[in-house]
Amino acid sequence: MHKGFYYKLAFTNLGKNRKFYLPYMLSCILMVMLHFILCSLSYTDTWQTIPESAIVYTILNLGCYVVEIFALILLFYTNGFLMKRRKREFGLYNVLGMEKRHIGRMLLCESAFTFLLALGAGVGLGVLFSWGMLHLLTAMLGQSLSFRLSVQLPALVLTALWTAAAHGLILLNNLRVIRLAQPIE
């Protein structure tokens, strides 16, 4: 099959299954946004200028790890919900002549679209909310902060790597589900 076929089929599937994909996409965007906010706040240089802010820095670093674990659990759960709803569709594709490897390629394209959309929207919203959270935290510590909206590059890289790893694990799980599925079911 032509390579553009998988991209077109994946994009069409995302549109036709939007009522099933919407909760998954919202959870992906929310988790990317939360991860970026915590990483961005922990990598900002504001904590070096505020006395006795080491505890805030430590809590933010631990928060990144906690969000990663819970986000992965939530994303697997919402993806499981999505895959249950699409089993008939995959069975129909298999009966119509698509092999499991073709369905896997289509899932790879869908995962790539989902990854790019979640990363773009999540980081975009994360930049806005991290600035607000930074002001809130410095106000809680009794400090003032000048207006400065910036993107922390280490936070962006860590968020992109974590999001890629999470989507990769979800894709591997989806491929396992497809491989084990019987079209007759």
N, CA and C atoms as an extended XYZ file, in Angstrom:
555
Properties=species:S:1:pos:R:3:atomname:S:1:resname:S:1:resid:I:1 pbc="F F F"
N         0.836       -1.188        0.000 N   MET     1
C         0.000        0.000        0.000 CA  MET     1
C         0.870        1.237        0.000 C   MET     1
N         0.361        2.286       -0.563 N   HIS     2
C         1.080        3.549       -0.657 CA  HIS     2
C         1.218        4.169        0.731 C   HIS     2
N         2.397        4.764        1.010 N   LYS     3
C         2.651        5.308        2.360 CA  LYS     3
C         1.675        6.415        2.731 C   LYS     3
N         1.292        7.252        1.799 N   GLY     4
C         0.350        8.330        2.088 CA  GLY     4
C        -1.012        7.811        2.494 C   GLY     4
N        -1.298        6.567        2.137 N   PHE     5
C        -2.571        5.948        2.490 CA  PHE     5
C        -2.742        5.859        3.999 C   PHE     5
N        -1.682        5.490        4.702 N   TYR     6
C        -1.767        5.334        6.158 CA  TYR     6
C        -1.999        6.676        6.842 C   TYR     6
N        -1.327        7.720        6.366 N   TYR     7
C        -1.520        9.044        6.946 CA  TYR     7
C        -2.956        9.521        6.724 C   TYR     7
N        -3.454        9.309        5.511 N   LYS     8
C        -4.810        9.745        5.198 CA  LYS     8
C        -5.832        8.955        6.007 C   LYS     8
N        -5.618        7.642        6.102 N   LEU     9
C        -6.532        6.798        6.874 CA  LEU     9
C        -6.491        7.166        8.355 C   LEU     9
N        -5.307        7.426        8.878 N   ALA    10
C        -5.174        7.804       10.291 CA  ALA    10
C        -5.862        9.136       10.562 C   ALA    10
N        -5.667       10.097        9.669 N   PHE    11
C        -6.296       11.405        9.851 CA  PHE    11
C        -7.814       11.292        9.756 C   PHE    11
N        -8.308       10.472        8.831 N   THR    12
C        -9.747       10.247        8.703 CA  THR    12
C       -10.294        9.565        9.952 C   THR    12
N        -9.564        8.593       10.478 N   ASN    13
C       -10.003        7.903       11.694 CA  ASN    13
C       -10.073        8.836       12.885 C   ASN    13
N        -9.111        9.740       12.995 N   LEU    14
C        -9.145       10.699       14.099 CA  LEU    14
C       -10.383       11.575       14.012 C   LEU    14
N       -10.756       11.958       12.797 N   GLY    15
C       -11.948       12.784       12.618 CA  GLY    15
C       -13.235       12.023       12.874 C   GLY    15
N       -13.328       10.815       12.348 N   LYS    16
C       -14.560       10.030       12.494 CA  LYS    16
C       -14.755        9.518       13.921 C   LYS    16
N       -13.680        9.265       14.620 N   ASN    17
C       -13.763        8.770       16.002 CA  ASN    17
C       -13.521        9.879       17.016 C   ASN    17
N       -13.858       11.108       16.659 N   ARG    18
C       -13.534       12.237       17.539 CA  ARG    18
C       -14.250       12.162       18.877 C   ARG    18
N       -15.437       11.565       18.924 N   LYS    19
C       -16.117       11.482       20.223 CA  LYS    19
C       -15.405       10.505       21.163 C   LYS    19
N       -14.666        9.542       20.596 N   PHE    20
C       -13.872        8.643       21.422 CA  PHE    20
C       -12.485        9.213       21.670 C   PHE    20
N       -11.966        9.940       20.680 N   TYR    21
C       -10.623       10.496       20.807 CA  TYR    21
C       -10.586       11.756       21.671 C   TYR    21
N       -11.695       12.456       21.796 N   LEU    22
C       -11.708       13.721       22.540 CA  LEU    22
C       -11.253       13.557       23.995 C   LEU    22
N       -11.785       12.596       24.769 N   PRO    23
C       -11.275       12.448       26.146 CA  PRO    23
C        -9.793       12.091       26.184 C   PRO    23
N        -9.362       11.252       25.250 N   TYR    24
C        -7.949       10.875       25.199 CA  TYR    24
C        -7.078       12.072       24.857 C   TYR    24
N        -7.484       12.856       23.873 N   MET    25
C        -6.688       14.023       23.486 CA  MET    25
C        -6.658       15.065       24.601 C   MET    25
N        -7.788       15.276       25.256 N   LEU    26
C        -7.811       16.235       26.363 CA  LEU    26
C        -6.910       15.777       27.506 C   LEU    26
N        -6.930       14.492       27.800 N   SER    27
C        -6.048       14.006       28.870 CA  SER    27
C        -4.585       14.107       28.453 C   SER    27
N        -4.278       13.846       27.194 N   CYS    28
C        -2.897       13.998       26.712 CA  CYS    28
C        -2.439       15.449       26.834 C   CYS    28
N        -3.268       16.364       26.377 N   ILE    29
C        -2.910       17.789       26.426 CA  ILE    29
C        -2.760       18.246       27.870 C   ILE    29
N        -3.680       17.832       28.730 N   LEU    30
C        -3.616       18.226       30.141 CA  LEU    30
C        -2.360       17.688       30.816 C   LEU    30
N        -2.018       16.449       30.548 N   MET    31
C        -0.836       15.855       31.178 CA  MET    31
C         0.453       16.503       30.668 C   MET    31
N         0.516       16.808       29.388 N   VAL    32
C         1.698       17.500       28.846 CA  VAL    32
C         1.796       18.891       29.469 C   VAL    32
N         0.664       19.564       29.587 N   MET    33
C         0.659       20.904       30.178 CA  MET    33
C         1.122       20.863       31.639 C   MET    33
N         0.601       19.936       32.424 N   LEU    34
C         1.002       19.834       33.829 CA  LEU    34
C         2.484       19.503       33.965 C   LEU    34
N         2.952       18.593       33.139 N   HIS    35
C         4.368       18.222       33.188 CA  HIS    35
C         5.236       19.413       32.824 C   HIS    35
N         4.858       20.142       31.787 N   PHE    36
C         5.653       21.296       31.383 CA  PHE    36
C         5.650       22.379       32.454 C   PHE    36
N         4.508       22.608       33.075 N   ILE    37
C         4.426       23.641       34.113 CA  ILE    37
C         5.365       23.303       35.270 C   ILE    37
N         5.292       22.074       35.758 N   LEU    38
C         6.148       21.703       36.888 CA  LEU    38
C         7.628       21.733       36.512 C   LEU    38
N         7.967       21.230       35.344 N   CYS    39
C         9.371       21.264       34.919 CA  CYS    39
C         9.841       22.694       34.697 C   CYS    39
N         8.996       23.509       34.104 N   SER    40
C         9.368       24.900       33.855 CA  SER    40
C         9.577       25.657       35.157 C   SER    40
N         8.703       25.414       36.120 N   LEU    41
C         8.857       26.078       37.416 CA  LEU    41
C        10.098       25.592       38.153 C   LEU    41
N        10.438       24.331       37.988 N   SER    42
C        11.617       23.831       38.704 CA  SER    42
C        12.915       24.264       38.034 C   SER    42
N        12.883       24.582       36.750 N   TYR    43
C        14.108       25.004       36.057 CA  TYR    43
C        14.269       26.514       35.954 C   TYR    43
N        13.348       27.271       36.476 N   THR    44
C        13.482       28.724       36.420 CA  THR    44
C        14.575       29.195       37.369 C   THR    44
N        15.209       30.276       37.027 N   ASP    45
C        16.299       30.797       37.856 CA  ASP    45
C        15.794       31.668       39.005 C   ASP    45
N        14.498       31.809       39.137 N   THR    46
C        13.914       32.620       40.209 CA  THR    46
C        14.255       32.049       41.571 C   THR    46
N        14.341       30.730       41.676 N   TRP    47
C        14.577       30.097       42.971 CA  TRP    47
C        15.971       30.384       43.507 C   TRP    47
N        16.900       30.780       42.653 N   GLN    48
C        18.244       31.122       43.116 CA  GLN    48
C        18.273       32.498       43.775 C   GLN    48
N        17.345       33.365       43.400 N   THR    49
C        17.334       34.726       43.939 CA  THR    49
C        16.481       34.860       45.196 C   THR    49
N        15.579       33.944       45.425 N   ILE    50
C        14.701       34.024       46.597 CA  ILE    50
C        15.321       33.214       47.726 C   ILE    50
N        15.532       33.843       48.877 N   PRO    51
C        16.103       33.092       50.001 CA  PRO    51
C        15.112       32.048       50.524 C   PRO    51
N        15.659       30.950       50.990 N   GLU    52
C        14.898       29.852       51.578 CA  GLU    52
C        13.853       29.260       50.632 C   GLU    52
N        14.158       29.218       49.352 N   SER    53
C        13.222       28.630       48.396 CA  SER    53
C        13.663       27.236       47.949 C   SER    53
N        14.630       26.666       48.633 N   ALA    54
C        15.119       25.336       48.260 CA  ALA    54
C        14.040       24.273       48.430 C   ALA    54
N        13.182       24.441       49.430 N   ILE    55
C        12.111       23.462       49.638 CA  ILE    55
C        11.113       23.503       48.486 C   ILE    55
N        10.832       24.687       47.967 N   VAL    56
C         9.920       24.815       46.823 CA  VAL    56
C        10.528       24.139       45.604 C   VAL    56
N        11.818       24.342       45.406 N   TYR    57
C        12.522       23.713       44.287 CA  TYR    57
C        12.474       22.194       44.398 C   TYR    57
N        12.685       21.666       45.586 N   THR    58
C        12.653       20.223       45.807 CA  THR    58
C        11.258       19.664       45.571 C   THR    58
N        10.252       20.353       46.056 N   ILE    59
C         8.873       19.899       45.871 CA  ILE    59
C         8.496       19.906       44.395 C   ILE    59
N         8.932       20.921       43.673 N   LEU    60
C         8.630       20.978       42.241 CA  LEU    60
C         9.321       19.853       41.473 C   LEU    60
N        10.545       19.536       41.835 N   ASN    61
C        11.243       18.420       41.177 CA  ASN    61
C        10.546       17.093       41.462 C   ASN    61
N        10.161       16.881       42.713 N   LEU    62
C         9.426       15.658       43.038 CA  LEU    62
C         8.069       15.633       42.349 C   LEU    62
N         7.452       16.792       42.227 N   GLY    63
C         6.167       16.892       41.539 CA  GLY    63
C         6.257       16.462       40.089 C   GLY    63
N         7.372       16.740       39.446 N   CYS    64
C         7.568       16.299       38.057 CA  CYS    64
C         7.503       14.782       37.959 C   CYS    64
N         8.173       14.092       38.873 N   TYR    65
C         8.177       12.630       38.847 CA  TYR    65
C         6.802       12.055       39.169 C   TYR    65
N         6.121       12.660       40.127 N   VAL    66
C         4.796       12.185       40.506 CA  VAL    66
C         3.819       12.378       39.343 C   VAL    66
N         3.877       13.534       38.688 N   VAL    67
C         3.003       13.789       37.542 CA  VAL    67
C         3.300       12.812       36.414 C   VAL    67
N         4.563       12.485       36.186 N   GLU    68
C         4.911       11.527       35.135 CA  GLU    68
C         4.269       10.171       35.394 C   GLU    68
N         4.330        9.702       36.623 N   ILE    69
C         3.779        8.387       36.953 CA  ILE    69
C         2.258        8.391       36.816 C   ILE    69
N         1.595        9.363       37.438 N   PHE    70
C         0.141        9.401       37.378 CA  PHE    70
C        -0.368        9.709       35.975 C   PHE    70
N         0.363       10.524       35.231 N   ALA    71
C        -0.046       10.824       33.863 CA  ALA    71
C         0.031        9.583       32.992 C   ALA    71
N         1.065        8.790       33.183 N   LEU    72
C         1.196        7.566       32.402 CA  LEU    72
C         0.045        6.605       32.711 C   LEU    72
N        -0.317        6.505       33.976 N   ILE    73
C        -1.443        5.654       34.361 CA  ILE    73
C        -2.732        6.168       33.729 C   ILE    73
N        -2.973        7.475       33.809 N   LEU    74
C        -4.185        8.061       33.244 CA  LEU    74
C        -4.222        7.898       31.727 C   LEU    74
N        -3.091        8.094       31.062 N   LEU    75
C        -3.063        7.968       29.608 CA  LEU    75
C        -3.300        6.522       29.174 C   LEU    75
N        -2.758        5.561       29.902 N   PHE    76
C        -3.028        4.160       29.578 CA  PHE    76
C        -4.504        3.828       29.795 C   PHE    76
N        -5.082        4.390       30.831 N   TYR    77
C        -6.498        4.140       31.105 CA  TYR    77
C        -7.370        4.720       29.998 C   TYR    77
N        -7.167        5.975       29.638 N   THR    78
C        -7.994        6.586       28.601 CA  THR    78
C        -7.744        5.933       27.245 C   THR    78
N        -6.518        5.500       26.985 N   ASN    79
C        -6.240        4.809       25.737 CA  ASN    79
C        -6.906        3.444       25.713 C   ASN    79
N        -6.958        2.763       26.857 N   GLY    80
C        -7.666        1.487       26.930 CA  GLY    80
C        -9.146        1.649       26.613 C   GLY    80
N        -9.738        2.715       27.115 N   PHE    81
C       -11.128        3.042       26.808 CA  PHE    81
C       -11.289        3.242       25.300 C   PHE    81
N       -10.370        3.942       24.688 N   LEU    82
C       -10.410        4.214       23.253 CA  LEU    82
C       -10.265        2.923       22.447 C   LEU    82
N        -9.331        2.082       22.837 N   MET    83
C        -9.089        0.849       22.082 CA  MET    83
C       -10.271       -0.134       22.201 C   MET    83
N       -10.949       -0.156       23.340 N   LYS    84
C       -12.125       -1.016       23.475 CA  LYS    84
C       -13.210       -0.598       22.493 C   LYS    84
N       -13.363        0.694       22.302 N   ARG    85
C       -14.391        1.209       21.409 CA  ARG    85
C       -14.048        0.973       19.933 C   ARG    85
N       -12.772        0.745       19.643 N   ARG    86
C       -12.353        0.620       18.249 CA  ARG    86
C       -12.060       -0.818       17.827 C   ARG    86
N       -12.322       -1.785       18.681 N   LYS    87
C       -12.018       -3.182       18.334 CA  LYS    87
C       -12.793       -3.650       17.113 C   LYS    87
N       -14.051       -3.262       17.000 N   ARG    88
C       -14.846       -3.650       15.833 CA  ARG    88
C       -14.270       -3.056       14.558 C   ARG    88
N       -13.846       -1.822       14.650 N   GLU    89
C       -13.240       -1.162       13.490 CA  GLU    89
C       -11.991       -1.904       13.034 C   GLU    89
N       -11.145       -2.293       13.958 N   PHE    90
C        -9.927       -3.023       13.610 CA  PHE    90
C       -10.259       -4.407       13.052 C   PHE    90
N       -11.272       -5.058       13.610 N   GLY    91
C       -11.708       -6.344       13.080 CA  GLY    91
C       -12.235       -6.217       11.659 C   GLY    91
N       -12.979       -5.142       11.404 N   LEU    92
C       -13.489       -4.897       10.056 CA  LEU    92
C       -12.347       -4.659        9.080 C   LEU    92
N       -11.360       -3.880        9.483 N   TYR    93
C       -10.183       -3.667        8.630 CA  TYR    93
C        -9.506       -4.994        8.315 C   TYR    93
N        -9.409       -5.842        9.309 N   ASN    94
C        -8.760       -7.134        9.122 CA  ASN    94
C        -9.569       -8.014        8.170 C   ASN    94
N       -10.887       -8.027        8.314 N   VAL    95
C       -11.740       -8.818        7.441 CA  VAL    95
C       -11.702       -8.277        6.010 C   VAL    95
N       -11.585       -6.969        5.852 N   LEU    96
C       -11.545       -6.365        4.518 CA  LEU    96
C       -10.201       -6.525        3.819 C   LEU    96
N        -9.233       -7.123        4.500 N   GLY    97
C        -7.985       -7.433        3.828 CA  GLY    97
C        -6.754       -6.744        4.369 C   GLY    97
N        -6.909       -5.867        5.333 N   MET    98
C        -5.728       -5.242        5.923 CA  MET    98
C        -5.085       -6.229        6.892 C   MET    98
N        -3.814       -6.380        6.754 N   GLU    99
C        -3.103       -7.236        7.690 CA  GLU    99
C        -2.851       -6.472        8.977 C   GLU    99
N        -2.465       -7.195       10.003 N   LYS   100
C        -2.230       -6.567       11.302 CA  LYS   100
C        -1.072       -5.566       11.234 C   LYS   100
N        -0.108       -5.814       10.376 N   ARG   101
C         1.000       -4.862       10.240 CA  ARG   101
C         0.530       -3.557        9.603 C   ARG   101
N        -0.476       -3.639        8.710 N   HIS   102
C        -1.032       -2.421        8.117 CA  HIS   102
C        -1.814       -1.617        9.162 C   HIS   102
N        -2.557       -2.333        9.984 N   ILE   103
C        -3.278       -1.664       11.077 CA  ILE   103
C        -2.273       -1.040       12.040 C   ILE   103
N        -1.157       -1.728       12.273 N   GLY   104
C        -0.098       -1.185       13.132 CA  GLY   104
C         0.497        0.093       12.555 C   GLY   104
N         0.698        0.127       11.247 N   ARG   105
C         1.216        1.356       10.621 CA  ARG   105
C         0.221        2.495       10.747 C   ARG   105
N        -1.061        2.172       10.603 N   MET   106
C        -2.084        3.195       10.762 CA  MET   106
C        -2.073        3.722       12.205 C   MET   106
N        -1.926        2.816       13.170 N   LEU   107
C        -1.857        3.235       14.575 CA  LEU   107
C        -0.611        4.078       14.839 C   LEU   107
N         0.480        3.766       14.165 N   LEU   108
C         1.691        4.572       14.290 CA  LEU   108
C         1.438        5.998       13.805 C   LEU   108
N         0.763        6.134       12.683 N   CYS   109
C         0.441        7.476       12.168 CA  CYS   109
C        -0.498        8.217       13.111 C   CYS   109
N        -1.503        7.503       13.639 N   GLU   110
C        -2.416        8.133       14.596 CA  GLU   110
C        -1.665        8.579       15.849 C   GLU   110
N        -0.745        7.755       16.313 N   SER   111
C         0.044        8.123       17.495 CA  SER   111
C         0.929        9.336       17.214 C   SER   111
N         1.465        9.410       16.013 N   ALA   112
C         2.291       10.566       15.653 CA  ALA   112
C         1.461       11.846       15.631 C   ALA   112
N         0.263       11.776       15.048 N   PHE   113
C        -0.622       12.945       15.047 CA  PHE   113
C        -0.990       13.349       16.477 C   PHE   113
N        -1.332       12.353       17.287 N   THR   114
C        -1.716       12.610       18.674 CA  THR   114
C        -0.552       13.213       19.454 C   THR   114
N         0.638       12.676       19.250 N   PHE   115
C         1.826       13.187       19.927 CA  PHE   115
C         2.075       14.648       19.561 C   PHE   115
N         2.040       14.958       18.278 N   LEU   116
C         2.317       16.328       17.841 CA  LEU   116
C         1.268       17.310       18.348 C   LEU   116
N         0.003       16.919       18.283 N   LEU   117
C        -1.057       17.799       18.768 CA  LEU   117
C        -0.973       17.990       20.281 C   LEU   117
N        -0.765       16.907       21.010 N   ALA   118
C        -0.682       17.006       22.476 CA  ALA   118
C         0.530       17.826       22.900 C   ALA   118
N         1.660       17.614       22.241 N   LEU   119
C         2.864       18.357       22.605 CA  LEU   119
C         2.707       19.842       22.283 C   LEU   119
N         2.207       20.150       21.108 N   GLY   120
C         2.041       21.552       20.728 CA  GLY   120
C         1.056       22.293       21.610 C   GLY   120
N        -0.135       21.709       21.776 N   ALA   121
C        -1.155       22.373       22.595 CA  ALA   121
C        -0.769       22.379       24.071 C   ALA   121
N        -0.205       21.280       24.556 N   GLY   122
C         0.170       21.199       25.968 CA  GLY   122
C         1.274       22.163       26.336 C   GLY   122
N         2.296       22.264       25.487 N   VAL   123
C         3.385       23.205       25.774 CA  VAL   123
C         2.898       24.640       25.610 C   VAL   123
N         2.065       24.877       24.604 N   GLY   124
C         1.523       26.230       24.424 CA  GLY   124
C         0.733       26.700       25.633 C   GLY   124
N        -0.157       25.852       26.121 N   LEU   125
C        -0.920       26.192       27.325 CA  LEU   125
C        -0.021       26.203       28.556 C   LEU   125
N         0.962       25.312       28.574 N   GLY   126
C         1.886       25.250       29.700 CA  GLY   126
C         2.714       26.509       29.849 C   GLY   126
N         3.111       27.118       28.736 N   VAL   127
C         3.879       28.369       28.801 CA  VAL   127
C         3.048       29.461       29.472 C   VAL   127
N         1.789       29.562       29.080 N   LEU   128
C         0.928       30.594       29.664 CA  LEU   128
C         0.669       30.342       31.148 C   LEU   128
N         0.327       29.117       31.483 N   PHE   129
C         0.009       28.811       32.868 CA  PHE   129
C         1.246       28.771       33.766 C   PHE   129
N         2.398       28.424       33.228 N   SER   130
C         3.604       28.400       34.071 CA  SER   130
C         3.984       29.815       34.497 C   SER   130
N         3.773       30.776       33.614 N   TRP   131
C         4.044       32.162       33.985 CA  TRP   131
C         3.120       32.588       35.127 C   TRP   131
N         1.834       32.233       35.041 N   GLY   132
C         0.894       32.555       36.106 CA  GLY   132
C         1.221       31.837       37.402 C   GLY   132
N         1.622       30.588       37.310 N   MET   133
C         1.979       29.818       38.509 CA  MET   133
C         3.252       30.354       39.155 C   MET   133
N         4.194       30.814       38.336 N   LEU   134
C         5.420       31.405       38.878 CA  LEU   134
C         5.093       32.663       39.676 C   LEU   134
N         4.205       33.479       39.135 N   HIS   135
C         3.788       34.675       39.871 CA  HIS   135
C         3.050       34.308       41.154 C   HIS   135
N         2.226       33.282       41.098 N   LEU   136
C         1.495       32.857       42.283 CA  LEU   136
C         2.449       32.338       43.361 C   LEU   136
N         3.412       31.516       42.965 N   LEU   137
C         4.367       30.979       43.942 CA  LEU   137
C         5.247       32.068       44.545 C   LEU   137
N         5.717       32.993       43.730 N   THR   138
C         6.550       34.069       44.283 CA  THR   138
C         5.730       34.983       45.184 C   THR   138
N         4.453       35.177       44.864 N   ALA   139
C         3.596       35.982       45.734 CA  ALA   139
C         3.364       35.274       47.062 C   ALA   139
N         3.229       33.949       47.011 N   MET   140
C         3.048       33.186       48.245 CA  MET   140
C         4.300       33.245       49.117 C   MET   140
N         5.463       33.378       48.485 N   LEU   141
C         6.718       33.490       49.237 CA  LEU   141
C         7.018       34.935       49.640 C   LEU   141
N         6.122       35.848       49.268 N   GLY   142
C         6.290       37.242       49.648 CA  GLY   142
C         7.306       37.996       48.803 C   GLY   142
N         7.519       37.557       47.587 N   GLN   143
C         8.473       38.203       46.685 CA  GLN   143
C         7.710       38.802       45.508 C   GLN   143
N         8.373       39.703       44.803 N   SER   144
C         7.780       40.244       43.583 CA  SER   144
C         8.613       39.776       42.394 C   SER   144
N         7.976       39.754       41.234 N   LEU   145
C         8.630       39.257       40.029 CA  LEU   145
C         8.283       40.182       38.889 C   LEU   145
N         9.270       40.548       38.111 N   SER   146
C         9.000       41.395       36.959 CA  SER   146
C         8.411       40.554       35.834 C   SER   146
N         7.682       41.213       34.920 N   PHE   147
C         7.045       40.515       33.803 CA  PHE   147
C         8.115       39.914       32.901 C   PHE   147
N         8.051       38.594       32.764 N   ARG   148
C         9.025       37.913       31.920 CA  ARG   148
C         8.433       36.557       31.517 C   ARG   148
N         7.952       36.498       30.293 N   LEU   149
C         7.389       35.263       29.781 CA  LEU   149
C         8.459       34.578       28.949 C   LEU   149
N         8.959       33.452       29.454 N   SER   150
C        10.021       32.754       28.742 CA  SER   150
C         9.774       31.253       28.789 C   SER   150
N        10.382       30.568       27.849 N   VAL   151
C        10.274       29.115       27.786 CA  VAL   151
C        11.597       28.540       28.278 C   VAL   151
N        11.511       27.701       29.281 N   GLN   152
C        12.699       27.036       29.806 CA  GLN   152
C        13.036       25.870       28.883 C   GLN   152
N        14.177       25.937       28.213 N   LEU   153
C        14.558       24.907       27.252 CA  LEU   153
C        14.693       23.519       27.878 C   LEU   153
N        15.314       23.378       29.069 N   PRO   154
C        15.360       22.026       29.669 CA  PRO   154
C        13.965       21.458       29.944 C   PRO   154
N        13.034       22.313       30.347 N   ALA   155
C        11.669       21.847       30.600 CA  ALA   155
C        11.003       21.402       29.301 C   ALA   155
N        11.253       22.134       28.234 N   LEU   156
C        10.687       21.776       26.941 CA  LEU   156
C        11.241       20.442       26.450 C   LEU   156
N        12.543       20.259       26.599 N   VAL   157
C        13.183       19.007       26.161 CA  VAL   157
C        12.686       17.830       27.004 C   VAL   157
N        12.636       18.001       28.319 N   LEU   158
C        12.158       16.915       29.183 CA  LEU   158
C        10.702       16.565       28.906 C   LEU   158
N         9.884       17.577       28.677 N   THR   159
C         8.480       17.330       28.382 CA  THR   159
C         8.328       16.615       27.045 C   THR   159
N         9.087       17.027       26.050 N   ALA   160
C         9.020       16.367       24.742 CA  ALA   160
C         9.488       14.918       24.843 C   ALA   160
N        10.563       14.677       25.581 N   LEU   161
C        11.069       13.314       25.739 CA  LEU   161
C        10.082       12.443       26.509 C   LEU   161
N         9.516       12.990       27.587 N   TRP   162
C         8.554       12.230       28.369 CA  TRP   162
C         7.306       11.926       27.538 C   TRP   162
N         6.826       12.909       26.790 N   THR   163
C         5.640       12.709       25.967 CA  THR   163
C         5.909       11.674       24.882 C   THR   163
N         7.081       11.734       24.267 N   ALA   164
C         7.435       10.750       23.238 CA  ALA   164
C         7.516        9.349       23.844 C   ALA   164
N         8.113        9.242       25.022 N   ALA   165
C         8.217        7.936       25.678 CA  ALA   165
C         6.836        7.401       26.048 C   ALA   165
N         5.972        8.260       26.573 N   ALA   166
C         4.627        7.831       26.954 CA  ALA   166
C         3.837        7.370       25.735 C   ALA   166
N         3.890        8.146       24.659 N   HIS   167
C         3.171        7.754       23.444 CA  HIS   167
C         3.788        6.504       22.813 C   HIS   167
N         5.086        6.347       22.941 N   GLY   168
C         5.733        5.132       22.445 CA  GLY   168
C         5.275        3.902       23.206 C   GLY   168
N         5.190        4.004       24.533 N   LEU   169
C         4.711        2.877       25.341 CA  LEU   169
C         3.247        2.560       25.033 C   LEU   169
N         2.451        3.589       24.843 N   ILE   170
C         1.041        3.376       24.513 CA  ILE   170
C         0.915        2.727       23.136 C   ILE   170
N         1.741        3.155       22.189 N   LEU   171
C         1.723        2.542       20.860 CA  LEU   171
C         2.123        1.070       20.935 C   LEU   171
N         3.155        0.768       21.704 N   LEU   172
C         3.556       -0.632       21.860 CA  LEU   172
C         2.438       -1.475       22.473 C   LEU   172
N         1.740       -0.914       23.437 N   ASN   173
C         0.611       -1.617       24.036 CA  ASN   173
C        -0.506       -1.818       23.009 C   ASN   173
N        -0.779       -0.796       22.213 N   ASN   174
C        -1.812       -0.916       21.178 CA  ASN   174
C        -1.438       -1.977       20.146 C   ASN   174
N        -0.166       -2.010       19.762 N   LEU   175
C         0.287       -3.015       18.806 CA  LEU   175
C         0.166       -4.420       19.391 C   LEU   175
N         0.429       -4.546       20.692 N   ARG   176
C         0.262       -5.837       21.362 CA  ARG   176
C        -1.197       -6.253       21.350 C   ARG   176
N        -2.095       -5.320       21.604 N   VAL   177
C        -3.536       -5.614       21.603 CA  VAL   177
C        -3.974       -6.051       20.199 C   VAL   177
N        -3.514       -5.359       19.185 N   ILE   178
C        -3.868       -5.703       17.810 CA  ILE   178
C        -3.322       -7.074       17.438 C   ILE   178
N        -2.094       -7.353       17.844 N   ARG   179
C        -1.464       -8.634       17.505 CA  ARG   179
C        -2.218       -9.797       18.148 C   ARG   179
N        -2.701       -9.601       19.385 N   LEU   180
C        -3.387      -10.667       20.099 CA  LEU   180
C        -4.845      -10.796       19.720 C   LEU   180
N        -5.416       -9.783       19.078 N   ALA   181
C        -6.844       -9.787       18.743 CA  ALA   181
C        -7.138      -10.750       17.595 C   ALA   181
N        -8.294      -11.352       17.664 N   GLN   182
C        -8.773      -12.230       16.607 CA  GLN   182
C        -9.856      -11.487       15.849 C   GLN   182
N        -9.809      -11.468       14.512 N   PRO   183
C       -10.818      -10.729       13.753 CA  PRO   183
C       -12.239      -11.246       13.971 C   PRO   183
N       -12.386      -12.500       14.318 N   ILE   184
C       -13.702      -13.087       14.509 CA  ILE   184
C       -14.388      -12.500       15.742 C   ILE   184
N       -13.600      -12.083       16.726 N   GLU   185
C       -14.154      -11.485       17.940 CA  GLU   185
C       -14.897      -10.207       17.605 C   GLU   185
